[in-house]
PDB file of C-alpha atoms in Angstrom:
ATOM      1  CA  UNK A  19      41.785  73.469 -11.553  1.00 49.00           C
ATOM      2  CA  UNK A  20      42.091  69.923 -11.180  1.00 54.00           C
ATOM      3  CA  UNK A  21      38.784  68.224 -11.347  1.00 56.00           C
ATOM      4  CA  UNK A  22      38.282  65.280  -8.966  1.00 55.00           C
ATOM      5  CA  UNK A  23      37.522  61.941 -10.079  1.00 59.00           C
ATOM      6  CA  UNK A  24      35.085  59.866  -8.369  1.00 58.00           C
ATOM      7  CA  UNK A  25      35.992  56.381  -7.952  1.00 60.00           C
ATOM      8  CA  UNK A  26      34.333  53.584 -10.265  1.00 61.00           C
ATOM      9  CA  UNK A  27      31.819  51.981  -8.519  1.00 64.00           C
ATOM     10  CA  UNK A  28      32.157  48.151  -8.471  1.00 63.00           C
ATOM     11  CA  UNK A  29      28.919  46.470 -10.217  1.00 65.00           C
ATOM     12  CA  UNK A  30      26.807  44.537  -7.806  1.00 68.00           C
ATOM     13  CA  UNK A  31      27.575  41.262  -9.718  1.00 69.00           C
ATOM     14  CA  UNK A  32      30.281  40.606 -11.646  1.00 77.00           C
ATOM     15  CA  UNK A  33      29.698  38.553 -15.073  1.00 80.00           C
ATOM     16  CA  UNK A  34      31.421  35.432 -13.418  1.00 82.00           C
ATOM     17  CA  UNK A  35      29.171  35.568 -10.562  1.00 80.00           C
ATOM     18  CA  UNK A  36      26.285  35.731 -12.890  1.00 83.00           C
ATOM     19  CA  UNK A  37      27.314  33.191 -14.678  1.00 87.00           C
ATOM     20  CA  UNK A  38      27.891  31.095 -11.713  1.00 87.00           C
ATOM     21  CA  UNK A  39      24.445  31.888 -10.355  1.00 87.00           C
ATOM     22  CA  UNK A  40      22.514  30.955 -13.365  1.00 90.00           C
ATOM     23  CA  UNK A  41      24.626  27.626 -13.646  1.00 91.00           C
ATOM     24  CA  UNK A  42      23.565  27.054  -9.873  1.00 91.00           C
ATOM     25  CA  UNK A  43      19.988  27.544 -10.581  1.00 92.00           C
ATOM     26  CA  UNK A  44      19.967  25.666 -13.808  1.00 92.00           C
ATOM     27  CA  UNK A  45      21.307  22.432 -11.843  1.00 91.00           C
ATOM     28  CA  UNK A  46      18.767  22.978  -8.840  1.00 88.00           C
ATOM     29  CA  UNK A  47      15.925  23.387 -11.639  1.00 92.00           C
ATOM     30  CA  UNK A  48      17.129  20.025 -13.036  1.00 89.00           C
ATOM     31  CA  UNK A  49      17.216  18.208  -9.973  1.00 82.00           C
ATOM     32  CA  UNK A  50      13.970  19.771  -9.115  1.00 85.00           C
ATOM     33  CA  UNK A  51      12.124  18.418 -12.043  1.00 87.00           C
ATOM     34  CA  UNK A  52      13.627  14.922 -12.135  1.00 80.00           C
ATOM     35  CA  UNK A  53      12.315  14.371  -8.264  1.00 76.00           C
ATOM     36  CA  UNK A  54       9.062  15.655  -9.752  1.00 78.00           C
ATOM     37  CA  UNK A  55       9.179  13.259 -12.574  1.00 77.00           C
ATOM     38  CA  UNK A  56      10.326  10.451 -10.367  1.00 73.00           C
ATOM     39  CA  UNK A  57       7.513  11.032  -7.943  1.00 69.00           C
ATOM     40  CA  UNK A  58       4.994  11.236 -10.572  1.00 70.00           C
ATOM     41  CA  UNK A  59       6.201   8.376 -12.540  1.00 69.00           C
ATOM     42  CA  UNK A  60       6.852   5.996  -9.373  1.00 68.00           C
ATOM     43  CA  UNK A  61       3.292   4.615  -9.472  1.00 61.00           C
ATOM     44  CA  UNK A  62       3.746   3.434 -13.143  1.00 63.00           C
ATOM     45  CA  UNK A  63       6.130   0.535 -11.700  1.00 61.00           C
ATOM     46  CA  UNK A  64       3.736  -0.978  -9.872  1.00 64.00           C
ATOM     47  CA  UNK A  65       1.771  -3.720 -12.097  1.00 67.00           C
ATOM     48  CA  UNK A  66      -1.437  -2.532 -10.429  1.00 76.00           C
ATOM     49  CA  UNK A  67      -4.471  -2.536 -10.341  1.00 86.00           C
ATOM     50  CA  UNK A  68      -4.120  -6.465 -11.496  1.00 89.00           C
ATOM     51  CA  UNK A  69      -7.431  -8.180 -12.801  1.00 89.00           C
ATOM     52  CA  UNK A  70      -7.712 -11.758 -12.931  1.00 88.00           C
ATOM     53  CA  UNK A  71     -10.467 -13.784 -14.119  1.00 84.00           C
ATOM     54  CA  UNK A  72     -13.183 -13.752 -16.835  1.00 79.00           C
ATOM     55  CA  UNK A  73     -15.011 -10.651 -16.865  1.00 77.00           C
ATOM     56  CA  UNK A  74     -17.432 -11.908 -19.462  1.00 79.00           C
ATOM     57  CA  UNK A  75     -18.960 -14.369 -17.134  1.00 79.00           C
ATOM     58  CA  UNK A  76     -22.861 -13.674 -16.415  1.00 79.00           C
ATOM     59  CA  UNK A  77     -22.907 -15.374 -12.940  1.00 85.00           C
ATOM     60  CA  UNK A  78     -19.854 -14.909 -11.275  1.00 89.00           C
ATOM     61  CA  UNK A  79     -18.591 -13.125  -7.780  1.00 92.00           C
ATOM     62  CA  UNK A  80     -16.515  -9.857  -8.340  1.00 92.00           C
ATOM     63  CA  UNK A  81     -13.852  -9.719  -5.488  1.00 93.00           C
ATOM     64  CA  UNK A  82     -12.191  -6.285  -5.003  1.00 94.00           C
ATOM     65  CA  UNK A  83      -9.229  -6.851  -2.869  1.00 94.00           C
ATOM     66  CA  UNK A  84      -7.174  -3.628  -1.745  1.00 94.00           C
ATOM     67  CA  UNK A  85      -3.781  -3.608   0.020  1.00 94.00           C
ATOM     68  CA  UNK A  86      -3.867  -1.422   3.108  1.00 93.00           C
ATOM     69  CA  UNK A  87      -0.308  -1.746   4.780  1.00 93.00           C
ATOM     70  CA  UNK A  88       2.306  -3.946   4.767  1.00 94.00           C
ATOM     71  CA  UNK A  89       4.237  -4.988   7.943  1.00 94.00           C
ATOM     72  CA  UNK A  90       7.953  -6.302   6.832  1.00 93.00           C
ATOM     73  CA  UNK A  91       8.753  -7.312  10.306  1.00 92.00           C
ATOM     74  CA  UNK A  92       5.553  -9.579  10.801  1.00 92.00           C
ATOM     75  CA  UNK A  93       6.000 -10.268   7.432  1.00 92.00           C
ATOM     76  CA  UNK A  94       2.122  -9.540   6.750  1.00 94.00           C
ATOM     77  CA  UNK A  95      -0.069  -7.546   4.343  1.00 94.00           C
ATOM     78  CA  UNK A  96      -3.473  -6.235   5.197  1.00 94.00           C
ATOM     79  CA  UNK A  97      -6.151  -6.718   2.460  1.00 94.00           C
ATOM     80  CA  UNK A  98      -9.860  -5.134   2.469  1.00 94.00           C
ATOM     81  CA  UNK A  99     -11.982  -7.339   0.800  1.00 93.00           C
ATOM     82  CA  UNK A 100     -15.481  -6.679  -0.870  1.00 94.00           C
ATOM     83  CA  UNK A 101     -17.705  -9.020  -2.621  1.00 93.00           C
ATOM     84  CA  UNK A 102     -19.937  -8.401  -5.197  1.00 92.00           C
ATOM     85  CA  UNK A 103     -22.118 -11.076  -6.848  1.00 92.00           C
ATOM     86  CA  UNK A 104     -22.912 -10.507 -10.521  1.00 90.00           C
ATOM     87  CA  UNK A 105     -25.952 -11.654 -12.818  1.00 89.00           C
ATOM     88  CA  UNK A 106     -28.549 -14.136 -11.502  1.00 88.00           C
ATOM     89  CA  UNK A 107     -26.786 -14.212  -8.103  1.00 89.00           C
ATOM     90  CA  UNK A 108     -27.843 -10.872  -6.951  1.00 88.00           C
ATOM     91  CA  UNK A 109     -30.704  -8.506  -7.623  1.00 86.00           C
ATOM     92  CA  UNK A 110     -29.806  -5.758  -5.664  1.00 87.00           C
ATOM     93  CA  UNK A 111     -26.413  -4.626  -7.887  1.00 83.00           C
ATOM     94  CA  UNK A 112     -24.421  -6.713  -5.388  1.00 83.00           C
ATOM     95  CA  UNK A 113     -25.734  -5.427  -1.917  1.00 89.00           C
ATOM     96  CA  UNK A 114     -27.440  -9.007  -1.367  1.00 90.00           C
ATOM     97  CA  UNK A 115     -27.071 -12.517  -2.926  1.00 90.00           C
ATOM     98  CA  UNK A 116     -29.742 -14.599  -4.078  1.00 89.00           C
ATOM     99  CA  UNK A 117     -27.944 -17.710  -2.686  1.00 90.00           C
ATOM    100  CA  UNK A 118     -25.692 -18.285   0.272  1.00 91.00           C
ATOM    101  CA  UNK A 119     -22.239 -17.660  -0.625  1.00 92.00           C
ATOM    102  CA  UNK A 120     -18.996 -18.903   1.137  1.00 92.00           C
ATOM    103  CA  UNK A 121     -15.827 -17.127   0.190  1.00 92.00           C
ATOM    104  CA  UNK A 122     -12.572 -18.781   1.246  1.00 92.00           C
ATOM    105  CA  UNK A 123      -9.306 -16.669   1.448  1.00 92.00           C
ATOM    106  CA  UNK A 124      -6.153 -18.055   2.221  1.00 90.00           C
ATOM    107  CA  UNK A 125      -5.646 -15.523   5.198  1.00 86.00           C
ATOM    108  CA  UNK A 126      -2.792 -16.106   7.863  1.00 83.00           C
ATOM    109  CA  UNK A 127      -5.076 -15.094  11.232  1.00 79.00           C
ATOM    110  CA  UNK A 128      -8.340 -14.898  11.871  1.00 73.00           C
ATOM    111  CA  UNK A 129     -11.324 -16.216   9.834  1.00 76.00           C
ATOM    112  CA  UNK A 130     -10.509 -18.284   6.771  1.00 84.00           C
ATOM    113  CA  UNK A 131     -14.312 -19.162   5.556  1.00 89.00           C
ATOM    114  CA  UNK A 132     -16.964 -16.295   5.652  1.00 90.00           C
ATOM    115  CA  UNK A 133     -20.709 -17.016   4.798  1.00 90.00           C
ATOM    116  CA  UNK A 134     -22.883 -14.799   3.567  1.00 91.00           C
ATOM    117  CA  UNK A 135     -26.884 -15.685   3.992  1.00 90.00           C
ATOM    118  CA  UNK A 136     -29.060 -15.351   1.144  1.00 90.00           C
ATOM    119  CA  UNK A 137     -30.878 -11.742   1.044  1.00 87.00           C
ATOM    120  CA  UNK A 138     -28.330 -10.177   3.613  1.00 89.00           C
ATOM    121  CA  UNK A 139     -26.064  -7.611   3.000  1.00 89.00           C
ATOM    122  CA  UNK A 140     -22.674  -8.370   2.052  1.00 91.00           C
ATOM    123  CA  UNK A 141     -20.107  -6.154   3.727  1.00 91.00           C
ATOM    124  CA  UNK A 142     -16.600  -5.747   3.130  1.00 92.00           C
ATOM    125  CA  UNK A 143     -13.947  -7.375   5.434  1.00 92.00           C
ATOM    126  CA  UNK A 144     -10.286  -7.496   6.317  1.00 92.00           C
ATOM    127  CA  UNK A 145      -7.952 -10.427   6.023  1.00 92.00           C
ATOM    128  CA  UNK A 146      -4.341 -10.737   6.670  1.00 93.00           C
ATOM    129  CA  UNK A 147      -1.901 -12.449   4.061  1.00 93.00           C
ATOM    130  CA  UNK A 148       1.613 -14.095   5.004  1.00 93.00           C
ATOM    131  CA  UNK A 149       4.521 -12.539   3.473  1.00 94.00           C
ATOM    132  CA  UNK A 150       8.075 -14.189   2.968  1.00 94.00           C
ATOM    133  CA  UNK A 151      10.752 -12.306   3.044  1.00 94.00           C
ATOM    134  CA  UNK A 152      13.897 -11.171   5.153  1.00 94.00           C
ATOM    135  CA  UNK A 153      13.382  -7.452   6.936  1.00 94.00           C
ATOM    136  CA  UNK A 154      16.938  -7.280   7.735  1.00 94.00           C
ATOM    137  CA  UNK A 155      17.999  -6.824   4.193  1.00 95.00           C
ATOM    138  CA  UNK A 156      16.515  -3.314   4.410  1.00 95.00           C
ATOM    139  CA  UNK A 157      16.796  -1.316   1.802  1.00 93.00           C
ATOM    140  CA  UNK A 158      16.996  -4.151  -0.323  1.00 94.00           C
ATOM    141  CA  UNK A 159      14.617  -6.236   1.287  1.00 94.00           C
ATOM    142  CA  UNK A 160      12.008  -8.063  -1.087  1.00 95.00           C
ATOM    143  CA  UNK A 161       8.771  -9.985  -0.310  1.00 95.00           C
ATOM    144  CA  UNK A 162       6.545 -12.618  -1.833  1.00 95.00           C
ATOM    145  CA  UNK A 163       2.913 -13.848  -0.991  1.00 94.00           C
ATOM    146  CA  UNK A 164       0.030 -15.465  -2.844  1.00 93.00           C
ATOM    147  CA  UNK A 165      -3.709 -14.386  -2.725  1.00 93.00           C
ATOM    148  CA  UNK A 166      -6.481 -17.075  -3.061  1.00 92.00           C
ATOM    149  CA  UNK A 167      -9.704 -16.986  -3.492  1.00 92.00           C
ATOM    150  CA  UNK A 168     -12.563 -19.543  -3.762  1.00 92.00           C
ATOM    151  CA  UNK A 169     -16.157 -18.977  -3.685  1.00 92.00           C
ATOM    152  CA  UNK A 170     -19.189 -21.456  -3.514  1.00 92.00           C
ATOM    153  CA  UNK A 171     -23.001 -21.040  -3.723  1.00 90.00           C
ATOM    154  CA  UNK A 172     -25.796 -22.947  -1.659  1.00 88.00           C
ATOM    155  CA  UNK A 173     -29.534 -22.700  -2.742  1.00 85.00           C
ATOM    156  CA  UNK A 174     -30.719 -24.173   0.785  1.00 77.00           C
ATOM    157  CA  UNK A 175     -29.085 -26.156   3.539  1.00 78.00           C
ATOM    158  CA  UNK A 176     -29.704 -29.422   1.769  1.00 77.00           C
ATOM    159  CA  UNK A 177     -28.786 -28.202  -1.475  1.00 82.00           C
ATOM    160  CA  UNK A 178     -25.169 -28.957  -2.772  1.00 85.00           C
ATOM    161  CA  UNK A 179     -22.595 -26.358  -2.956  1.00 86.00           C
ATOM    162  CA  UNK A 180     -21.761 -25.039  -6.655  1.00 89.00           C
ATOM    163  CA  UNK A 181     -18.238 -23.322  -7.402  1.00 89.00           C
ATOM    164  CA  UNK A 182     -18.722 -19.787  -8.523  1.00 90.00           C
ATOM    165  CA  UNK A 183     -16.539 -18.025 -11.233  1.00 91.00           C
ATOM    166  CA  UNK A 184     -14.389 -15.359  -9.625  1.00 92.00           C
ATOM    167  CA  UNK A 185     -13.089 -11.924 -10.942  1.00 92.00           C
ATOM    168  CA  UNK A 186     -10.535 -10.869  -8.600  1.00 93.00           C
ATOM    169  CA  UNK A 187      -9.482  -6.784  -9.072  1.00 93.00           C
ATOM    170  CA  UNK A 188      -6.330  -6.251  -6.624  1.00 94.00           C
ATOM    171  CA  UNK A 189      -5.219  -2.529  -5.896  1.00 92.00           C
ATOM    172  CA  UNK A 190      -2.598  -1.113  -4.104  1.00 89.00           C
ATOM    173  CA  UNK A 191      -1.432   2.526  -3.126  1.00 84.00           C
ATOM    174  CA  UNK A 192       0.979   1.851  -0.183  1.00 88.00           C
ATOM    175  CA  UNK A 193       3.724   4.765   0.249  1.00 86.00           C
ATOM    176  CA  UNK A 194       7.144   3.424   0.157  1.00 88.00           C
ATOM    177  CA  UNK A 195       6.487   0.218  -1.728  1.00 92.00           C
ATOM    178  CA  UNK A 196       6.704  -1.135  -5.200  1.00 91.00           C
ATOM    179  CA  UNK A 197       4.112  -3.947  -5.501  1.00 91.00           C
ATOM    180  CA  UNK A 198       3.706  -6.353  -8.628  1.00 91.00           C
ATOM    181  CA  UNK A 199       1.042  -9.177  -9.093  1.00 92.00           C
ATOM    182  CA  UNK A 200       0.545 -12.237 -11.395  1.00 92.00           C
ATOM    183  CA  UNK A 201      -1.494 -14.865 -12.265  1.00 92.00           C
ATOM    184  CA  UNK A 202      -0.046 -18.498 -11.199  1.00 90.00           C
ATOM    185  CA  UNK A 203      -0.075 -20.171 -14.300  1.00 86.00           C
ATOM    186  CA  UNK A 204      -0.064 -23.557 -12.936  1.00 87.00           C
ATOM    187  CA  UNK A 205      -2.413 -23.171 -10.162  1.00 86.00           C
ATOM    188  CA  UNK A 206      -5.060 -20.613 -11.165  1.00 88.00           C
ATOM    189  CA  UNK A 207      -8.248 -21.391 -12.726  1.00 88.00           C
ATOM    190  CA  UNK A 208     -11.555 -19.667 -13.289  1.00 86.00           C
ATOM    191  CA  UNK A 209     -13.215 -20.696 -10.161  1.00 85.00           C
ATOM    192  CA  UNK A 210     -10.065 -20.918  -8.146  1.00 89.00           C
ATOM    193  CA  UNK A 211      -7.640 -17.474  -9.163  1.00 91.00           C
ATOM    194  CA  UNK A 212      -4.386 -17.854  -7.452  1.00 93.00           C
ATOM    195  CA  UNK A 213      -2.306 -14.391  -7.573  1.00 93.00           C
ATOM    196  CA  UNK A 214       1.283 -14.192  -7.074  1.00 94.00           C
ATOM    197  CA  UNK A 215       2.417 -10.892  -5.136  1.00 93.00           C
ATOM    198  CA  UNK A 216       5.897  -9.575  -4.438  1.00 93.00           C
ATOM    199  CA  UNK A 217       6.682  -6.524  -2.754  1.00 94.00           C
ATOM    200  CA  UNK A 218       9.994  -4.482  -2.551  1.00 93.00           C
ATOM    201  CA  UNK A 219      11.241  -0.930  -1.492  1.00 93.00           C
ATOM    202  CA  UNK A 220      10.406   1.926  -3.834  1.00 90.00           C
ATOM    203  CA  UNK A 221      13.244   3.573  -5.522  1.00 88.00           C
ATOM    204  CA  UNK A 222      12.744   6.796  -3.689  1.00 87.00           C
ATOM    205  CA  UNK A 223      12.985   4.564  -0.517  1.00 91.00           C
ATOM    206  CA  UNK A 224      16.253   2.954  -1.717  1.00 93.00           C
ATOM    207  CA  UNK A 225      17.619   6.448  -2.904  1.00 90.00           C
ATOM    208  CA  UNK A 226      16.969   8.111   0.403  1.00 91.00           C
ATOM    209  CA  UNK A 227      18.044   5.087   2.538  1.00 94.00           C
ATOM    210  CA  UNK A 228      21.434   5.146   0.243  1.00 94.00           C
ATOM    211  CA  UNK A 229      22.029   8.912   0.707  1.00 93.00           C
ATOM    212  CA  UNK A 230      21.770   8.467   4.451  1.00 94.00           C
ATOM    213  CA  UNK A 231      24.429   5.521   4.723  1.00 95.00           C
ATOM    214  CA  UNK A 232      26.373   8.265   2.743  1.00 95.00           C
ATOM    215  CA  UNK A 233      25.871  10.877   4.890  1.00 94.00           C
ATOM    216  CA  UNK A 234      27.006   8.701   7.892  1.00 95.00           C
ATOM    217  CA  UNK A 235      29.942   7.776   6.171  1.00 96.00           C
ATOM    218  CA  UNK A 236      30.781  11.353   5.371  1.00 95.00           C
ATOM    219  CA  UNK A 237      30.300  12.372   8.999  1.00 94.00           C
ATOM    220  CA  UNK A 238      32.674   9.519  10.166  1.00 94.00           C
ATOM    221  CA  UNK A 239      35.320  10.454   8.006  1.00 95.00           C
ATOM    222  CA  UNK A 240      35.247  14.296   8.813  1.00 94.00           C
ATOM    223  CA  UNK A 241      35.264  13.180  12.485  1.00 93.00           C
ATOM    224  CA  UNK A 242      38.330  11.060  11.762  1.00 94.00           C
ATOM    225  CA  UNK A 243      39.868  14.068  10.016  1.00 92.00           C
ATOM    226  CA  UNK A 244      39.039  16.566  12.804  1.00 90.00           C
ATOM    227  CA  UNK A 245      40.588  14.093  15.478  1.00 90.00           C
ATOM    228  CA  UNK A 246      44.061  13.746  13.313  1.00 89.00           C
ATOM    229  CA  UNK A 247      44.029  17.205  13.341  1.00 86.00           C
ATOM    230  CA  UNK A 248      44.008  17.522  17.366  1.00 84.00           C
ATOM    231  CA  UNK A 249      46.555  14.548  17.335  1.00 82.00           C
ATOM    232  CA  UNK A 250      49.260  15.939  14.656  1.00 82.00           C
ATOM    233  CA  UNK A 251      48.801  19.438  14.685  1.00 77.00           C
ATOM    234  CA  UNK A 252      49.181  20.035  18.226  1.00 73.00           C
ATOM    235  CA  UNK A 253      46.000  21.803  18.325  1.00 72.00           C
ATOM    236  CA  UNK A 254      44.074  22.019  21.609  1.00 72.00           C
ATOM    237  CA  UNK A 255      41.563  19.062  22.190  1.00 69.00           C
ATOM    238  CA  UNK A 256      38.327  20.315  22.160  1.00 74.00           C
ATOM    239  CA  UNK A 257      34.321  19.859  20.530  1.00 77.00           C
ATOM    240  CA  UNK A 258      33.457  17.387  23.281  1.00 80.00           C
ATOM    241  CA  UNK A 259      29.911  18.477  22.760  1.00 85.00           C
ATOM    242  CA  UNK A 260      30.409  18.075  19.081  1.00 87.00           C
ATOM    243  CA  UNK A 261      31.578  14.463  19.705  1.00 87.00           C
ATOM    244  CA  UNK A 262      28.886  13.670  22.121  1.00 87.00           C
ATOM    245  CA  UNK A 263      26.177  15.107  20.070  1.00 90.00           C
ATOM    246  CA  UNK A 264      27.105  12.836  17.166  1.00 90.00           C
ATOM    247  CA  UNK A 265      27.257   9.930  19.021  1.00 90.00           C
ATOM    248  CA  UNK A 266      23.580  10.354  20.173  1.00 91.00           C
ATOM    249  CA  UNK A 267      22.459  12.160  16.915  1.00 92.00           C
ATOM    250  CA  UNK A 268      23.595   9.361  14.515  1.00 93.00           C
ATOM    251  CA  UNK A 269      20.662   7.039  16.356  1.00 93.00           C
ATOM    252  CA  UNK A 270      18.289   9.997  15.126  1.00 92.00           C
ATOM    253  CA  UNK A 271      19.680   9.907  11.503  1.00 92.00           C
ATOM    254  CA  UNK A 272      19.542   6.145  11.509  1.00 93.00           C
ATOM    255  CA  UNK A 273      15.876   6.133  12.538  1.00 93.00           C
ATOM    256  CA  UNK A 274      14.621   8.909  10.494  1.00 91.00           C
ATOM    257  CA  UNK A 275      15.205   6.757   7.184  1.00 91.00           C
ATOM    258  CA  UNK A 276      12.181   5.753   5.550  1.00 89.00           C
ATOM    259  CA  UNK A 277      10.406   2.714   6.988  1.00 88.00           C
ATOM    260  CA  UNK A 278      13.658   1.450   9.019  1.00 91.00           C
ATOM    261  CA  UNK A 279      13.229  -1.737  10.737  1.00 92.00           C
ATOM    262  CA  UNK A 280      14.839  -2.036  14.330  1.00 91.00           C
ATOM    263  CA  UNK A 281      18.780  -1.977  14.497  1.00 91.00           C
ATOM    264  CA  UNK A 282      20.091  -4.808  12.970  1.00 91.00           C
ATOM    265  CA  UNK A 283      19.394  -4.542   9.036  1.00 92.00           C
ATOM    266  CA  UNK A 284      21.993  -4.645   6.340  1.00 93.00           C
ATOM    267  CA  UNK A 285      22.062  -0.751   6.289  1.00 92.00           C
ATOM    268  CA  UNK A 286      23.177  -0.877   9.700  1.00 93.00           C
ATOM    269  CA  UNK A 287      26.476  -3.016   8.757  1.00 94.00           C
ATOM    270  CA  UNK A 288      26.809  -0.829   6.183  1.00 94.00           C
ATOM    271  CA  UNK A 289      27.000   2.339   7.447  1.00 94.00           C
ATOM    272  CA  UNK A 290      25.562   3.172  11.130  1.00 94.00           C
ATOM    273  CA  UNK A 291      27.388   0.767  13.082  1.00 94.00           C
ATOM    274  CA  UNK A 292      30.739   1.633  11.610  1.00 95.00           C
ATOM    275  CA  UNK A 293      30.485   5.379  11.928  1.00 95.00           C
ATOM    276  CA  UNK A 294      28.921   5.042  15.342  1.00 95.00           C
ATOM    277  CA  UNK A 295      32.240   3.067  16.439  1.00 95.00           C
ATOM    278  CA  UNK A 296      34.334   5.576  14.662  1.00 95.00           C
ATOM    279  CA  UNK A 297      32.939   8.429  16.300  1.00 94.00           C
ATOM    280  CA  UNK A 298      33.123   6.401  19.920  1.00 94.00           C
ATOM    281  CA  UNK A 299      36.798   5.737  19.249  1.00 94.00           C
ATOM    282  CA  UNK A 300      37.555   9.374  17.955  1.00 92.00           C
ATOM    283  CA  UNK A 301      35.885  10.966  20.954  1.00 91.00           C
ATOM    284  CA  UNK A 302      37.644   8.927  23.552  1.00 91.00           C
ATOM    285  CA  UNK A 303      40.996   9.923  21.641  1.00 89.00           C
ATOM    286  CA  UNK A 304      40.538  13.191  22.127  1.00 87.00           C
ATOM    287  CA  UNK A 305      39.312  13.206  25.670  1.00 86.00           C
ATOM    288  CA  UNK A 306      42.379  10.781  26.391  1.00 86.00           C
ATOM    289  CA  UNK A 307      44.969  13.644  24.481  1.00 83.00           C
ATOM    290  CA  UNK A 308      43.020  16.435  26.658  1.00 81.00           C
ATOM    291  CA  UNK A 309      44.129  14.450  29.543  1.00 81.00           C
ATOM    292  CA  UNK A 310      47.845  13.654  28.661  1.00 78.00           C
ATOM    293  CA  UNK A 311      49.005  16.763  26.730  1.00 71.00           C
ATOM    294  CA  UNK A 312      49.697  20.049  28.354  1.00 64.00           C
ATOM    295  CA  UNK A 313      47.352  22.425  27.286  1.00 60.00           C
ATOM    296  CA  UNK A 314      48.292  25.407  25.724  1.00 57.00           C
TER     297      UNK A 314
END
C-alpha cells in the first residue's frame, strides 16, 4: 500500500529574506540614531549663551538680551531686552533703580534710547537689530550684525550723567538657525560692550533643502525617461494628469522647504526652475505626440 507524501511546506521566511530584513532594520536604526544625535547636538554648535562684561563689578547693570526671531527678508533680528541694575543702583533686586538710567541700544527701528526714572519699575522691552546678508543665497545665506549697549545713570535732573559698567548676557534659541557671537576686540569696552553676531541656516535646514533639490532633479530625470519612452517606443501618449500634477506640485515641494524665501533664491536656480521647465517641455511634447501620432 503506497503511502501518500505531503508536500513540504515552504518556510514563512527564507534565510536570505531574514538576513535582508535584519540588514534593513539595522540601517534604518543607524540612520534614526544619527538623526536624533544630530538634533540633540545641533544646539551645541551655537556659541550662545554669550556673556560680555565684568561680572565682578559691584555697581553695574546686567542686560539680558534674548533673540526672538530672525527675518532674513528684512534683514532684522528681534531682541527682547531686560535691564537689571545691581549693587548700589538698586534696593529691590533689579526691579527698580536708585538713579535714573538711560539705556542706548543700536536698534534699527523704534526708540533707540530708553529712560527709566528713579524708583520706577523697569520693564523689559523689544528692539530690532539690522543684519547684513543676502537672502537669495538660501540655503547657504549668512548674516552679520552688531549689538551695542550703553548705559548712563543720573542722580537728579541737574546732576551729570555717569557711565555705568554693563554686563550683557546674549541668548538665542531660534529653530532653523545657527547663531554665533563674539566681542568686538577693537571697539568693545567695560561701559560700551559691542557684540558681533553672525547667523546662518542650521545644518538640518541645509540638509533638508539639499535633499529637496535632489528630489526635484530625480523627478525631472524620471519625467525625461518617461517621455522618451513615449517618443521612441511608440507607446500611447498618456499620463497627462501626471504631468500637470507635477507642474503645480513642484511649487508645493519648493515652498515646503524649511524657511524658504520667495522664488528667486540660489536653490531655485540650482533645481526648481530647471525641473519646472523640464516638466513643462516634456508635457508639451507628450501632448504633441498624442495629436500627430495615430493612436493604437
